Short mmCIF file of C-alpha atoms in Angstrom, two decimals:
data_model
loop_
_atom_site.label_atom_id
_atom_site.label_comp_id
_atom_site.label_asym_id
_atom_site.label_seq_id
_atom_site.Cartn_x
_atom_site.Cartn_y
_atom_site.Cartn_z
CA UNK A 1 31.23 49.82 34.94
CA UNK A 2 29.37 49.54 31.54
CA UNK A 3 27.28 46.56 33.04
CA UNK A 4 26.33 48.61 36.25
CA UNK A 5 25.53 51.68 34.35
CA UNK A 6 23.03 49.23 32.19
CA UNK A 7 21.66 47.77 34.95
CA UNK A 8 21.07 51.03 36.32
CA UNK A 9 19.05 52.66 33.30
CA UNK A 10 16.91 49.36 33.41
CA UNK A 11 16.15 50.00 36.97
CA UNK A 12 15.33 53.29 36.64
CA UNK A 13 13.08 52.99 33.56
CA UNK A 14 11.12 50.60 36.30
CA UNK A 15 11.20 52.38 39.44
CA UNK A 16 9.70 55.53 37.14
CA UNK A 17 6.82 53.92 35.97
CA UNK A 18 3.78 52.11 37.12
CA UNK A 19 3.73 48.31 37.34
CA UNK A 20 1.88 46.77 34.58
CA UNK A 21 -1.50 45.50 35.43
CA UNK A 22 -2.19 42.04 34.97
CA UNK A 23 -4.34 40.67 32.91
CA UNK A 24 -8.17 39.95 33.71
CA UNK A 25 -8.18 36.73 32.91
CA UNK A 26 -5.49 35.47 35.17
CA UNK A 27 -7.35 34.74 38.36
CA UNK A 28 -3.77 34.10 39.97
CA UNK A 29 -1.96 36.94 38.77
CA UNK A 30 -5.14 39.41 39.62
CA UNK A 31 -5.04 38.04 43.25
CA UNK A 32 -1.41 38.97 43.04
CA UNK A 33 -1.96 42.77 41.87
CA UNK A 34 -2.47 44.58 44.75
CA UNK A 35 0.12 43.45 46.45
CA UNK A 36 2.38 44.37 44.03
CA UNK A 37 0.71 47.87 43.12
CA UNK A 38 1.93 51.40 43.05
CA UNK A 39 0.09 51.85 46.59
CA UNK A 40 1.53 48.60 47.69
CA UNK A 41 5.42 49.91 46.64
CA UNK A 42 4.75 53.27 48.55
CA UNK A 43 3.41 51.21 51.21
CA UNK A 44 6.88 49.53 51.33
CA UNK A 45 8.94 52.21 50.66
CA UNK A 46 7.24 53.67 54.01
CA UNK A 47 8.04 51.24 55.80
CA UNK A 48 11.48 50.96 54.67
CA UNK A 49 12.16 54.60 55.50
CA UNK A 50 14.40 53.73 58.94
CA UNK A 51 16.39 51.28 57.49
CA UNK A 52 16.70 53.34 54.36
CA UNK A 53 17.85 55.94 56.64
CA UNK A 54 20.23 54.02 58.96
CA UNK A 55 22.30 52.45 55.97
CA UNK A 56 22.38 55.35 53.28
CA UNK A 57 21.79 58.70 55.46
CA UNK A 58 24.92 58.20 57.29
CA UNK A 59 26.56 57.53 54.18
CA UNK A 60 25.79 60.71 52.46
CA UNK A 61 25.70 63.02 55.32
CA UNK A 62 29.53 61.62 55.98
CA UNK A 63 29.86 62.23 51.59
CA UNK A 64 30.64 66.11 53.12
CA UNK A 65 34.36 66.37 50.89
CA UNK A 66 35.08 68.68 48.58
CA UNK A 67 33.25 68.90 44.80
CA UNK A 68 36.41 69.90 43.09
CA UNK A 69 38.29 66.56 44.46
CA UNK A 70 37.40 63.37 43.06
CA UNK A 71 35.68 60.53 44.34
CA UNK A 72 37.19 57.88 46.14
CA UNK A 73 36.55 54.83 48.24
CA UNK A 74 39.16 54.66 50.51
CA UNK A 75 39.70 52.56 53.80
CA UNK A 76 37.93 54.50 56.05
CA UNK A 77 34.82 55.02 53.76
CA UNK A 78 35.10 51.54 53.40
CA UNK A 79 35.10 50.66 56.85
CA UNK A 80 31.85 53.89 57.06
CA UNK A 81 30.36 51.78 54.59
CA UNK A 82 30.56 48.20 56.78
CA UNK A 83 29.35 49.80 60.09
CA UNK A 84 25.97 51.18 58.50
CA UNK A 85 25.49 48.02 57.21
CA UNK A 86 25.87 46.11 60.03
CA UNK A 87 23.78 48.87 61.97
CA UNK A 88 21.00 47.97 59.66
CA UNK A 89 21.23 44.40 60.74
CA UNK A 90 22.63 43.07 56.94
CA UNK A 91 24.70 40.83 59.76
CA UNK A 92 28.79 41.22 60.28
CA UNK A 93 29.36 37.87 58.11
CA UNK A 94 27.14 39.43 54.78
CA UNK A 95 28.56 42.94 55.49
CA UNK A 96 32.20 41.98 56.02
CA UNK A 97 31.41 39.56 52.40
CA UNK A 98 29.68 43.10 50.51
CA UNK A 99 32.47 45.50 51.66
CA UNK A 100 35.11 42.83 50.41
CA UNK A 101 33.74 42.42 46.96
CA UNK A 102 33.42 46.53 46.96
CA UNK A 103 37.37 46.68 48.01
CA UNK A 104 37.56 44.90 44.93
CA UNK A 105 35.72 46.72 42.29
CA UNK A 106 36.89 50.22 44.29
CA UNK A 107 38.53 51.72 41.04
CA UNK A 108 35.58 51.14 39.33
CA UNK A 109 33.48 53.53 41.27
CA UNK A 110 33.61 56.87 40.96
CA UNK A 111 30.76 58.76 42.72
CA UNK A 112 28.54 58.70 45.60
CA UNK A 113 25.67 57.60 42.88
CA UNK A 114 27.64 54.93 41.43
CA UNK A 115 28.11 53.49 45.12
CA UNK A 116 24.69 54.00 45.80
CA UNK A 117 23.68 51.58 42.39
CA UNK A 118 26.32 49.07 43.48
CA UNK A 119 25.16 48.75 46.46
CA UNK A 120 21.65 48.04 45.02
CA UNK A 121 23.01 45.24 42.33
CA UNK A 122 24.58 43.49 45.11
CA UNK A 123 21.57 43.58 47.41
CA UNK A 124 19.65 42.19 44.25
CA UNK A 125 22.53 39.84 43.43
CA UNK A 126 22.33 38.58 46.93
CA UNK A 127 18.61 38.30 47.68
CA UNK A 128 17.74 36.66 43.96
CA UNK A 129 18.96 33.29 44.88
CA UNK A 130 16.51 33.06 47.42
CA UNK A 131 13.78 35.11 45.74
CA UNK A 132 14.52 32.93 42.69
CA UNK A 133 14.66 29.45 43.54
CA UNK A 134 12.27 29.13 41.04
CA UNK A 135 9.56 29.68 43.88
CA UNK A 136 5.89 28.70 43.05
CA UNK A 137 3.23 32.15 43.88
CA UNK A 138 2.21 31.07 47.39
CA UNK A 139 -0.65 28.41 47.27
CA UNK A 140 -4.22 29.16 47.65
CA UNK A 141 -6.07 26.26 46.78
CA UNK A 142 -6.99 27.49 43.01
CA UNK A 143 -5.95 24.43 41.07
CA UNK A 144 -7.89 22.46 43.24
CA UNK A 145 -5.13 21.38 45.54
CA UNK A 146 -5.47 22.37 49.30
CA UNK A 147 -3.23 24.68 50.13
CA UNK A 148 -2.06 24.37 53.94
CA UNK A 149 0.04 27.01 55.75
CA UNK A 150 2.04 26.05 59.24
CA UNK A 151 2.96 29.28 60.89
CA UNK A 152 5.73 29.05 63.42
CA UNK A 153 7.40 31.41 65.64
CA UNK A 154 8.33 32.92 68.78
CA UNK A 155 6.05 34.63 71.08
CA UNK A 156 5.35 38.24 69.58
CA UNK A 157 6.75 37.83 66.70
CA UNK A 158 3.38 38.50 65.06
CA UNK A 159 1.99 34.85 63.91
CA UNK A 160 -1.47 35.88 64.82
CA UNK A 161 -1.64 39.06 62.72
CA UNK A 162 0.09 36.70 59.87
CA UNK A 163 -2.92 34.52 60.06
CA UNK A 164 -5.56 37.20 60.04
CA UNK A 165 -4.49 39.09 57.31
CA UNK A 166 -3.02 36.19 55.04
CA UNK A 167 -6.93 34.77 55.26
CA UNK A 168 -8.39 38.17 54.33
CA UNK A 169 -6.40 38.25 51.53
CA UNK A 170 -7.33 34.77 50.42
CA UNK A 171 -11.47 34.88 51.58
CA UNK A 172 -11.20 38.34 49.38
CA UNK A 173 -9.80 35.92 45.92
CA UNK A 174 -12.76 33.75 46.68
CA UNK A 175 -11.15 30.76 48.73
CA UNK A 176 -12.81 28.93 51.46
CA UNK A 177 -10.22 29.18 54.23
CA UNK A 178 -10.22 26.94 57.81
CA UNK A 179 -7.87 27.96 61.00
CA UNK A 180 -6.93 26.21 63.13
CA UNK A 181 -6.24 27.23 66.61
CA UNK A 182 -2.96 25.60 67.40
CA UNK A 183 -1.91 27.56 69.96
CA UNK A 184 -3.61 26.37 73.14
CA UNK A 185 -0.69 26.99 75.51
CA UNK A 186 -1.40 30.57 75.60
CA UNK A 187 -4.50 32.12 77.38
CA UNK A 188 -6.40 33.82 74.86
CA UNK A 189 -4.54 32.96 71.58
CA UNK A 190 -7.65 31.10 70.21
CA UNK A 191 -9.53 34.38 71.24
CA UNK A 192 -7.62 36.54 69.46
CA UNK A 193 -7.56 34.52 66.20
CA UNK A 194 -11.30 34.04 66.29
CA UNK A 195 -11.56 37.48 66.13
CA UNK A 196 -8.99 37.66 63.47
CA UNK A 197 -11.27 34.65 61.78
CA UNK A 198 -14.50 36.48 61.81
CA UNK A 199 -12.47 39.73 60.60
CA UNK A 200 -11.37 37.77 57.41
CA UNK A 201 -14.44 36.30 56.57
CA UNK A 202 -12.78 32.38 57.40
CA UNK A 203 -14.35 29.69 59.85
CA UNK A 204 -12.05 28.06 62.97
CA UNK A 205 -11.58 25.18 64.62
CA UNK A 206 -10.69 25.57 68.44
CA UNK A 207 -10.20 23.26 71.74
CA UNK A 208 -10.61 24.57 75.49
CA UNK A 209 -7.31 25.28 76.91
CA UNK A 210 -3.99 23.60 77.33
CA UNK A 211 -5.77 20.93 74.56
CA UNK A 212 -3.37 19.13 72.50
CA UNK A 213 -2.15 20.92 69.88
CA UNK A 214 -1.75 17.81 67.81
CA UNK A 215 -5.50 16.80 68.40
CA UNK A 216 -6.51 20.53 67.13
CA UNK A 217 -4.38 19.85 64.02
CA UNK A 218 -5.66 16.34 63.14
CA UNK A 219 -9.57 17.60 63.65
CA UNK A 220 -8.72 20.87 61.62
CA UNK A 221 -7.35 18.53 58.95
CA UNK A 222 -10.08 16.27 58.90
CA UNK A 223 -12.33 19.11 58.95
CA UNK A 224 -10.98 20.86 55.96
CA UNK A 225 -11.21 17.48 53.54
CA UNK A 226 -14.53 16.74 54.75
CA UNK A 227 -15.73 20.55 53.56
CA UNK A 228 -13.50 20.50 50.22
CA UNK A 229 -11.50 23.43 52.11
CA UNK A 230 -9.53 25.49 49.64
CA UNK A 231 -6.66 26.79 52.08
CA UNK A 232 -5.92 25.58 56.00
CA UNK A 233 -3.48 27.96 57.81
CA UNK A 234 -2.53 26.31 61.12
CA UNK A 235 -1.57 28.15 64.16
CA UNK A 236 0.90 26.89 66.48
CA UNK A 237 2.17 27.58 70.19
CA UNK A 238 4.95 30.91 70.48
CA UNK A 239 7.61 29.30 71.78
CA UNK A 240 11.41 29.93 72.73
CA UNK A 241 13.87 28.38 70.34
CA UNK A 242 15.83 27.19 73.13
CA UNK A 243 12.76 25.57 74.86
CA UNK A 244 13.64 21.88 73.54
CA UNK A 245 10.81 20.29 75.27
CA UNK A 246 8.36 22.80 73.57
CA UNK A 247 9.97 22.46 70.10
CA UNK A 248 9.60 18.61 70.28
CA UNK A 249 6.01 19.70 70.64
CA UNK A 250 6.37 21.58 67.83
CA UNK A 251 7.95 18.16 65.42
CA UNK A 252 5.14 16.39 66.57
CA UNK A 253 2.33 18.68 65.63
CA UNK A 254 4.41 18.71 62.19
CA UNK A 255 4.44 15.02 62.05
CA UNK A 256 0.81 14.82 62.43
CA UNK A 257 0.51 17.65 59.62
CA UNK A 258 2.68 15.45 57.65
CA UNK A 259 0.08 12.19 58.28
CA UNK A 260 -3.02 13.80 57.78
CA UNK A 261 -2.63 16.00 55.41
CA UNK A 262 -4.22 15.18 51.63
CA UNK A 263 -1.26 13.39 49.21
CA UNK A 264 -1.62 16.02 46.65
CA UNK A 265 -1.63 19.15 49.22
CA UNK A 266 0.38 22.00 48.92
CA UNK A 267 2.50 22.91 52.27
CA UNK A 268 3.78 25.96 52.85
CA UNK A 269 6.06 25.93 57.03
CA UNK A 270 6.53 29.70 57.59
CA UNK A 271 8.67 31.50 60.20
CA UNK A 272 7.07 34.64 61.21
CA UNK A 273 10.03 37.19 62.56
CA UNK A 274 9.84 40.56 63.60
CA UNK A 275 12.12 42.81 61.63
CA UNK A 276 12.89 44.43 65.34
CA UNK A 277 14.49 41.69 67.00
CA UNK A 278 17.32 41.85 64.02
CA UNK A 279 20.01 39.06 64.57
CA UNK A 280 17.60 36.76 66.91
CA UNK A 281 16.10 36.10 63.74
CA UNK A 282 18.64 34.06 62.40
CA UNK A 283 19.08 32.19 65.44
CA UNK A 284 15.49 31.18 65.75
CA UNK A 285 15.68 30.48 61.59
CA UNK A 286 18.55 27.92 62.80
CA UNK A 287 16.68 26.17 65.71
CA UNK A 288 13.48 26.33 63.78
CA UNK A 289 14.99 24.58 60.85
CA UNK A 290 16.05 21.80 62.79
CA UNK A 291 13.10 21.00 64.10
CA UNK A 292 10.93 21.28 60.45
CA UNK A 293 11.20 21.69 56.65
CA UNK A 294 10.64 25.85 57.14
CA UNK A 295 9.60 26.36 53.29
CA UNK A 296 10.00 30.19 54.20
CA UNK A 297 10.09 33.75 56.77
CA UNK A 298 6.66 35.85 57.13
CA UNK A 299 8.99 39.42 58.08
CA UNK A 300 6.41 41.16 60.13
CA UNK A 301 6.66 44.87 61.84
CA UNK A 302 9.20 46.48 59.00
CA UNK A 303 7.37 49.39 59.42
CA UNK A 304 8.56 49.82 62.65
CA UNK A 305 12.20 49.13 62.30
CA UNK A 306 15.86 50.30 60.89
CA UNK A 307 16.89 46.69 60.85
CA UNK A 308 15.13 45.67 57.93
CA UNK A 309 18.83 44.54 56.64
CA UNK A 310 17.89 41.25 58.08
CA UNK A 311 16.38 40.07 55.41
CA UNK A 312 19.80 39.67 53.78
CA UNK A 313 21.29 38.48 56.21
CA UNK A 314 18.74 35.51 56.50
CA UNK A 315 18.90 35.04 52.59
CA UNK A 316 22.85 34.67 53.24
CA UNK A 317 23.29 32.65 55.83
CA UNK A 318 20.44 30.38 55.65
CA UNK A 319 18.96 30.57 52.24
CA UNK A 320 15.07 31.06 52.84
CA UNK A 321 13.23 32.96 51.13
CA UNK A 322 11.39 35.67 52.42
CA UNK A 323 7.98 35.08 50.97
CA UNK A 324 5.73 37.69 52.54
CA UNK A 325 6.60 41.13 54.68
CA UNK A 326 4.13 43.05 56.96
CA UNK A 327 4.23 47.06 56.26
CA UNK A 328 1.69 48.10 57.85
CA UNK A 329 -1.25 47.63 60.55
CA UNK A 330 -4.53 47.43 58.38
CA UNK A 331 -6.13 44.51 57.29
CA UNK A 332 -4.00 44.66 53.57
CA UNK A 333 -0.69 45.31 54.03
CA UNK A 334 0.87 41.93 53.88
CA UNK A 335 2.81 41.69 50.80
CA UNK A 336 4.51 38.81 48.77
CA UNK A 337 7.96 39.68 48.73
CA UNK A 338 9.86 41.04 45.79
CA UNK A 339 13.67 41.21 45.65
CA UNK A 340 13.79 43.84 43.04
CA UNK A 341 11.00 46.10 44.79
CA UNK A 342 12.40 45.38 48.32
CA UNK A 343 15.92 46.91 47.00
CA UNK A 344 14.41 49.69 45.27
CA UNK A 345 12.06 50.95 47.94
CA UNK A 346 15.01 50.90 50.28
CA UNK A 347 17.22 53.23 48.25
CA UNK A 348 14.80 55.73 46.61
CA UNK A 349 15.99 58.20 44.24
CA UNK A 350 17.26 61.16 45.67
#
């Protein structure tokens, strides 16, 4: 218990206070900083409220025994402990794996609060091997590498959004940013990221309708190292995972990507999921990964959703990191992920 009373001191010492600012001088780390902010943590506490709600509420409105009678994990509040995390989409395979290693340590807990910080060091324990796969800060072209984002998805899942704001937050560093209108199965996809493209500040590249979206990829491509682009972020069709004709589409665009793309260029292949659809999101991580290298998850609409537990479950079972989260629905309130701020916003101090 001595190491889980530590850890919880350190934690507390850094949920208390503000996060340091970064230094001037570090154009990188300053792009970082308000996405990692005091507003930005409130911002994702907010958003984490249901989920926050769904896993520890129940637990501590059930907590109801009596003051004068010790604490004690037994089987039942064991069993409480595996059905609020599986309500908050953690997944039955990573729940059933957290309550075991609790059944374990059982004697070793004492109180509701000491539960509470286990539960936190195992959601850090569990999420840091994806968080910290020694993970380069997202590219953006600085070093004087292009930087080229593939966003893939479902339909609704939010890709479009992804685009909009991830360009607004990379025009606002100072970095000349291309789209490129992928999706031409859709009526009105290209409209809707142009407007997203004028909104951010970023130029396009667009075909008429039902165009290949191979051809829109090559031109943006060529496009982007004739202008000495800083950052490309390619759209691509929504499609069904189960669609196989449509994700063959989908290898070849990536195959073209993978030809025309500069030698020294930094690729980033992100699957955009909505935290609402819970456990479809780690079957479309599955199909997804089969048909490309997916470097990482965009988790969009956690502000809208108790089943933000998912992004354990896809850090379990398929080890991809979550590398930015949507909390919001202005312009900048996409937000790299964190491990340690994603656990802390989602059990706030009483």
């Amino acid at each position: 218990m001595q190491n889980l009373k530590q850890w919880l001191l350190g934690n507390r010492d850094k949920s208390n206070s503000d996060p340091p600012t970064p230094p001037a001088e570090n154009p990188d780390t300053a792009t970082r900083l308000k996405h990692t902010s005091l507003g930005g943590f409130q911002r994702l506490s907010q958003a984490l409220a249901n989920t926050g709600k769904a896993l520890w509420g129940g637990l501590t409105e059930a907590d109801a025994h009596d003051p004068q009678q010790p604490f004690k994990l037994t089987d039942a509040r064991l069993d409480e402990i595996e059905e609020n995390l599986i309500r908050s989409d953690v997944g039955v395979e990573t729940a059933a794996a957290l309550v075991e290693d609790l059944r374990r340590q059982r004697n070793a807990i004492n109180s509701q609060e000491e539960l509470r910080l286990w539960l936190k060091q195992s959601f850090v324990s569990l999420l840091q091997p994806t968080a910290g796969q020694h993970l380069q800060p997202l590219p953006d072209g600085r070093n004087g590498q292009m930087a080229i984002y593939m966003m893939v998805g479902v339909n609704g899942a939010g890709k479009t959004t992804v685009i909009g704001k991830l360009a607004h937050r990379l025009v606002q560093a100072g970095q000349r940013v291309l789209i490129g209108a992928g999706d031409t199965f859709r009526a009105a996809a290209d409209d809707q990221l142009a407007v997203w493209a004028e909104r951010a500040g970023a130029s396009l590249v667009r075909r008429e309708a039902g165009a290949d979206p191979g051809a829109v990829v090559f031109e943006t491509l060529h496009q982007a190292k004739a202008q000495a682009t800083d950052v490309v972020i390619l759209d691509t069709a929504g499609r069904l995972q189960n669609k196989y004709n449509l994700m063959e589409e989908l290898r070849k665009v990536g195959r073209v990507l993978e030809k025309e793309k500069p030698e020294t260029a930094q690729v980033e292949i992100l699957l955009v999921v909505d935290a609402t659809t819970g456990q479809n999101a780690l079957q479309q991580a599955a199909v997804f990964k089969e048909a490309l290298p997916v470097t990482g998850v965009a988790l969009t609409k956690l502000d809208g959703s108790a089943k933000g537990g998912i992004v354990l479950a896809i850090a379990k079972q398929h080890q991809l990191p979550v590398r930015l989260v949507g909390v919001g629905e202005t312009i900048d309130d996409l937000q790299d992920f964190d491990a340690q701020a994603f656990v802390e916003a989602l059990f706030p101090e009483a």
